[in-house]
Structure formats: C-alpha cells, structure tokens
Coordinates of C-alpha atoms in Angstrom, one line a residue:
X24 CA 7.3 -8.7 6.0
X25 CA 4.3 -10.0 7.9
X26 CA 1.8 -8.5 5.5
X27 CA 1.3 -5.8 2.9
X28 CA -1.8 -3.7 2.2
X29 CA -2.5 -3.2 -1.5
X30 CA -5.3 -1.7 -3.5
X31 CA -6.3 0.7 -6.2
X32 CA -5.3 3.7 -4.1
X33 CA -7.8 6.2 -2.6
X34 CA -9.5 3.1 -1.2
X35 CA -9.0 3.6 2.6
X36 CA -5.6 1.8 2.7
X37 CA -4.2 4.7 4.8
X38 CA -7.0 4.3 7.4
X39 CA -6.3 0.5 7.6
X40 CA -2.6 1.1 7.9
X41 CA -3.1 3.6 10.7
X42 CA -5.3 1.2 12.6
X43 CA -2.8 -1.7 12.3
X44 CA 0.1 0.7 13.1
X45 CA -1.5 1.2 16.6
X46 CA -0.7 -2.5 17.4
X47 CA 1.9 -2.6 20.1
X48 CA 3.8 -5.6 18.6
X49 CA 4.6 -4.2 15.2
X50 CA 5.4 -1.4 12.7
X51 CA 3.8 -0.6 9.4
X52 CA 5.5 1.5 6.7
X53 CA 3.3 4.2 5.4
X54 CA 4.5 3.6 1.9
X55 CA 7.8 2.4 0.4
X56 CA 7.8 2.0 -3.4
X57 CA 11.6 1.3 -3.2
X58 CA 11.5 -2.5 -2.5
X59 CA 11.1 -3.5 -6.2
X60 CA 13.8 -0.9 -7.1
X61 CA 16.2 -2.5 -4.6
X62 CA 15.4 -5.9 -6.0
X63 CA 16.0 -4.8 -9.6
X64 CA 19.4 -3.3 -8.6
X65 CA 20.7 -5.8 -6.1
X66 CA 18.6 -8.9 -6.0
X67 CA 19.2 -11.0 -2.9
X68 CA 22.9 -10.4 -2.7
X69 CA 24.3 -8.5 0.3
X70 CA 25.6 -5.0 -0.5
X71 CA 26.8 -2.0 1.5
X72 CA 24.1 -0.4 3.6
X73 CA 24.7 3.0 2.2
X74 CA 24.0 1.8 -1.3
X75 CA 20.5 0.6 -0.2
X76 CA 19.9 3.8 1.8
X77 CA 20.8 5.9 -1.3
X78 CA 17.8 4.3 -3.2
X79 CA 15.5 4.9 -0.3
X80 CA 16.5 8.5 -0.1
X81 CA 16.1 9.0 -3.8
X82 CA 12.5 7.6 -3.9
X83 CA 10.0 10.4 -4.0
X84 CA 6.3 11.2 -4.0
X85 CA 4.7 13.2 -6.8
X86 CA 5.5 16.5 -5.0
X87 CA 9.2 15.6 -4.8
X88 CA 9.2 14.8 -1.1
X89 CA 11.0 11.7 0.2
X90 CA 8.8 8.6 0.5
X91 CA 10.6 7.4 3.6
X92 CA 12.4 9.9 5.9
X93 CA 15.4 8.3 7.5
X94 CA 18.1 9.6 9.9
X95 CA 20.8 8.1 7.7
X96 CA 23.7 8.7 10.1
X97 CA 21.9 7.2 13.0
X98 CA 21.0 4.1 11.0
X99 CA 24.6 3.7 9.7
X100 CA 25.9 4.0 13.3
X101 CA 23.5 1.3 14.5
X102 CA 24.6 -1.0 11.6
X103 CA 28.3 -0.4 12.2
X104 CA 27.9 -1.3 15.9
X105 CA 27.0 -4.8 14.8
X106 CA 30.4 -5.1 13.0
X107 CA 28.8 -5.9 9.6
X108 CA 29.8 -4.4 6.2
X109 CA 27.0 -5.7 3.9
X110 CA 23.3 -6.5 4.2
X111 CA 20.6 -8.1 2.0
X112 CA 17.1 -6.7 1.3
X113 CA 15.3 -8.8 3.9
X114 CA 17.6 -7.8 6.7
X115 CA 17.7 -4.2 5.5
X116 CA 13.9 -3.8 5.6
X117 CA 13.7 -5.4 9.1
X118 CA 16.5 -3.1 10.3
X119 CA 14.9 0.0 8.9
X120 CA 11.5 -0.9 10.3
X121 CA 12.9 -1.4 13.8
X122 CA 14.9 1.8 13.5
X123 CA 11.8 3.8 12.5
X124 CA 9.7 2.1 15.1
X125 CA 12.1 3.3 17.8
X126 CA 11.5 0.1 19.8
X127 CA 11.8 -3.6 19.6
X128 CA 9.1 -5.1 17.4
X129 CA 7.8 -8.7 16.7
X130 CA 6.8 -8.0 13.1
X131 CA 6.8 -5.3 10.5
X132 CA 4.6 -4.7 7.5
X133 CA 4.0 -2.3 4.6
X134 CA 1.1 -0.3 3.1
X135 CA 1.9 0.5 -0.5
X136 CA -1.2 0.2 -2.7
X137 CA 1.0 0.2 -5.8
X138 CA 2.5 -3.2 -4.8
X139 CA -0.5 -5.1 -6.3
X140 CA 1.6 -6.1 -9.4
X141 CA 4.6 -6.9 -7.1
X142 CA 2.9 -9.3 -4.7
X143 CA 4.6 -12.3 -6.2
X144 CA 8.0 -10.6 -5.8
X145 CA 7.2 -9.8 -2.2
X146 CA 6.2 -13.3 -1.5
X147 CA 9.3 -14.6 -3.1
X148 CA 11.3 -12.5 -0.7
X149 CA 9.0 -13.2 2.3
X150 CA 7.3 -16.5 1.7
X151 CA 4.9 -16.1 4.7
X152 CA 3.8 -12.6 3.7
X153 CA 0.0 -12.1 3.5
X154 CA -1.8 -9.5 1.4
X155 CA -4.9 -7.4 2.1
X156 CA -6.5 -5.9 -1.0
X157 CA -8.8 -3.1 0.3
X158 CA -11.7 -2.3 -2.1
X159 CA -14.0 0.6 -1.9
X160 CA -17.0 1.9 -3.8
X161 CA -15.5 2.5 -7.3
X162 CA -17.2 5.8 -7.8
X163 CA -15.7 7.1 -4.6
X164 CA -12.3 5.9 -5.7
X165 CA -12.6 7.6 -9.1
X166 CA -13.8 10.8 -7.6
X167 CA -10.9 10.8 -5.1
X168 CA -8.3 9.9 -7.7
X169 CA -9.4 12.8 -9.9
X170 CA -8.5 15.3 -7.1
X171 CA -5.3 13.7 -5.9
X172 CA -2.0 15.0 -7.5
X173 CA -0.3 11.5 -7.6
X174 CA -3.2 9.8 -9.3
X175 CA -3.7 12.8 -11.7
X176 CA -0.1 12.3 -12.7
X177 CA -0.6 8.6 -13.2
X178 CA -3.7 9.2 -15.3
X179 CA -2.1 11.8 -17.4
X180 CA 1.0 9.7 -18.0
X181 CA -1.1 6.5 -18.4
X182 CA 1.1 4.7 -15.8
X183 CA -0.3 1.9 -13.7
X184 CA 2.0 2.2 -10.7
X185 CA 4.0 4.9 -9.0
X186 CA 6.9 2.4 -8.5
X187 CA 8.3 3.0 -12.0
X188 CA 8.2 6.8 -11.6
X189 CA 9.3 7.2 -8.0
X190 CA 13.1 7.2 -8.3
X191 CA 14.5 10.8 -8.6
X192 CA 11.0 12.1 -9.4
X193 CA 10.9 15.9 -9.8
X194 CA 7.5 17.8 -9.5
X195 CA 5.9 18.7 -12.8
X196 CA 2.6 20.1 -13.9
X197 CA -0.2 17.9 -15.0
X198 CA -3.0 18.9 -17.4
X199 CA -5.9 20.7 -15.6
X200 CA -8.6 18.8 -17.6
X201 CA -8.2 15.1 -17.4
X202 CA -11.3 13.1 -18.5
X203 CA -12.9 11.0 -15.8
X204 CA -12.6 8.0 -18.1
X205 CA -8.9 8.1 -17.5
X206 CA -9.4 7.6 -13.7
X207 CA -12.0 4.9 -14.3
X208 CA -9.4 3.2 -16.5
X209 CA -6.8 3.5 -13.7
X210 CA -9.2 2.0 -11.2
X211 CA -10.0 -0.8 -13.6
X212 CA -6.5 -1.7 -14.6
X213 CA -5.1 -1.6 -11.1
X214 CA -8.0 -3.8 -9.9
X215 CA -7.5 -6.3 -12.7
X216 CA -3.7 -6.4 -12.3
X217 CA -4.0 -7.1 -8.6
X218 CA -6.5 -9.9 -9.1
X219 CA -4.2 -11.4 -11.8
X220 CA -1.2 -11.3 -9.4
X221 CA -3.2 -12.8 -6.6
X222 CA -4.0 -15.9 -8.6
X223 CA -0.3 -16.9 -8.4
X224 CA 0.2 -16.4 -4.7
X225 CA 0.4 -19.1 -2.1
X226 CA -3.1 -20.5 -1.2
X227 CA -4.7 -18.6 1.7
X228 CA -2.3 -15.7 1.6
X229 CA -4.6 -13.1 -0.1
X230 CA -7.8 -11.6 1.1
X231 CA -10.0 -8.9 -0.4
X232 CA -11.7 -6.7 2.3
X233 CA -14.4 -4.1 1.9
X234 CA -13.6 -0.6 3.2
X235 CA -17.2 0.0 4.0
X236 CA -17.3 -3.0 6.3
X237 CA -14.8 -1.1 8.5
X238 CA -17.2 1.8 8.6
X239 CA -20.2 -0.3 9.6
X240 CA -18.5 -2.5 12.2
X241 CA -14.8 -1.6 12.9
X242 CA -14.5 -3.9 15.9
X243 CA -15.5 -7.1 14.1
X244 CA -13.6 -6.1 11.0
X245 CA -10.4 -5.6 13.0
X246 CA -10.9 -9.0 14.7
X247 CA -11.2 -10.7 11.2
X248 CA -8.2 -8.8 9.8
X249 CA -6.1 -9.7 12.9
X250 CA -7.0 -13.4 12.5
X251 CA -6.1 -13.4 8.8
X252 CA -2.8 -11.6 9.4
X253 CA -2.0 -13.8 12.4
X254 CA -1.4 -10.9 14.8
X255 CA -2.6 -10.8 18.4
X256 CA -6.2 -9.5 18.5
X257 CA -5.4 -7.7 21.7
X258 CA -8.6 -6.2 23.1
X259 CA -7.1 -2.9 24.2
X260 CA -5.7 -2.4 20.7
X261 CA -9.0 -3.3 19.0
X262 CA -10.9 -0.8 21.3
X263 CA -8.4 1.9 20.6
X264 CA -8.3 1.4 16.9
X265 CA -12.1 1.0 16.5
X266 CA -12.6 4.4 18.1
X267 CA -10.5 5.9 15.3
X268 CA -12.9 4.8 12.6
X269 CA -15.3 7.4 11.3
X270 CA -18.6 5.8 10.4
X271 CA -20.3 6.9 7.2
X272 CA -23.1 5.8 5.1
X273 CA -23.0 4.5 1.5
X274 CA -23.2 7.6 -0.7
X275 CA -24.9 7.7 -4.1
X276 CA -22.5 8.1 -7.0
X277 CA -22.5 11.4 -8.9
X278 CA -24.0 11.2 -12.4
X279 CA -20.9 12.6 -14.1
X280 CA -18.8 9.8 -12.6
X281 CA -21.2 7.0 -13.3
X282 CA -21.5 8.2 -16.9
X283 CA -17.7 7.5 -17.2
X284 CA -18.2 3.8 -16.4
X285 CA -18.5 1.5 -19.4
X286 CA -20.6 -1.7 -19.1
X287 CA -17.4 -3.8 -18.6
X288 CA -16.5 -1.5 -15.7
X289 CA -19.9 -2.0 -14.0
X290 CA -19.4 -5.8 -14.4
X291 CA -16.1 -5.5 -12.6
X292 CA -17.7 -3.3 -9.9
X293 CA -20.4 -6.0 -9.4
X294 CA -17.7 -8.7 -9.1
X295 CA -16.1 -6.7 -6.4
X296 CA -19.4 -6.4 -4.5
X297 CA -20.6 -3.0 -5.8
X298 CA -23.7 -3.4 -8.0
X299 CA -25.0 -0.5 -10.0
X300 CA -27.5 1.5 -8.0

C-alpha cells in the first residue's frame, strides 16, 4: 500500500480518491473495511485465497451491498495459474488491486476514511505507507453526516467506525430523529482518534490536508499531494484531475448546526484550521 486516505468521512475523501485514481501508474480502492478483519482472522500467515476472498465478499455497506465487487472465479484462475496454494495479506491486496485495475500498476492505495484508528496496523503491514487525513469545514461534515445512511447508522449505534459493523451487515432502519449533537460527537471522536493514532506513526508519514484548498487551487494542491505521496506529478494527469474539481466558496454554517457545537468542539475546529465565524 503506497498510501491511504483517511478522515472523518463526508470530508471530500471520495473526491481526492477519484483524482488520484486518474493517475496512470496506480490503482486506488474506493473503500475496503476488510483489511483489519483479515488481520484479525489470519494475521500475516499465508492462507488459501478463497478464505480471504470470502471475507471480502461478506464485507458490506450499510445498505447491504458489497464493499468490493470481485469476479471471484477470474481471480482464482489468475492465482492458480501461478501454481500457488496460499497467500498472505500483503500479496493478496496487491493481487486484488492489480486484478481490479485490469492493467499492470506500479503502486496501489486505499481510500477508507474509517481507517484512521487503524493507521498503525496498516503501517505495520506496509512500513512505507503514507497517510492523508482530509479535513473539511466541521459544520459541512456534520450536515452531510446527518443526511447519509451510513453515518446515521453510526450515530444511532454510537459506533466510531464502520469496520466493526461491516462483516455480514444486513440493512436495518435507523431512527428518523437523531440529534445533531450525535453527529458533532461522531465528527469530534473520529478527528481525535485519528490524531491520536497519527502520533505513533513513522515521522513524516502523515499529513493533514484541507479540502477547501483543493477547491481554491486544485493544480497546486495536487502537486503538493503528489510530492508527499511520492508519485509522479505527471503534468497531463494534474491537468486532467484539476479539471474535475468543482470550485466553491466557503459557506456560512447553519445556525441549528453551530448550536450543536460545544465550546470544546469549537476549540478542536480551530486547531484544525476552522475558526468560529
């Protein structure tokens, strides 16, 4: 894993993933959630490929759909052609990334915002892995969380991460009326947990990046991200990716959302670069 994009969720991580996925040299998973599950079950020991694939196929989003769609038979045939019977997590992830990319790649990466608490584990598996923590205006994050089925489920269940709920998840109804304070709490706790985990990473392997900076100057932001991630800042890729960014101004927070922020929440927002208006 060359890098992983983490964050609170609803922070622009999908946009950043889509821009980096345009790079001709690599492949970026949309989301996985299953790497910590594979680690818990198998550790680093090689196991049968179908056992790892079973976990991937059983990992679901809140609506019950598969997190990672895989042509299992085609992947098994590709693996069997190499004459191997077992595989470890590192090789499996690289194999799956290459298979889903449909071409030879120089690197692969992941975008799973929920991996903030798991960055140490990922760096244990991939010592050179770098992490981008994408931050966004907290009031925009909270407003978006309050409308998103997955974050509504997390807020109602008071869960920090989808990773612990993803295996064999079946759709279920969530309460219609969830207080905004629950989404503020989710934003706060995910932000703090990611910062806590970052303190134990290898020096220079973690960077916090502002979503709004991409909206203001996508070309320069892409150059800076490419330099940090140590991927080729190919001019054609940067031009193509920058054209995909929709520029927008900094919106004012709605009163009902700001009222849900406690003083300690505003202090955290200011630490992240978002002072109270």
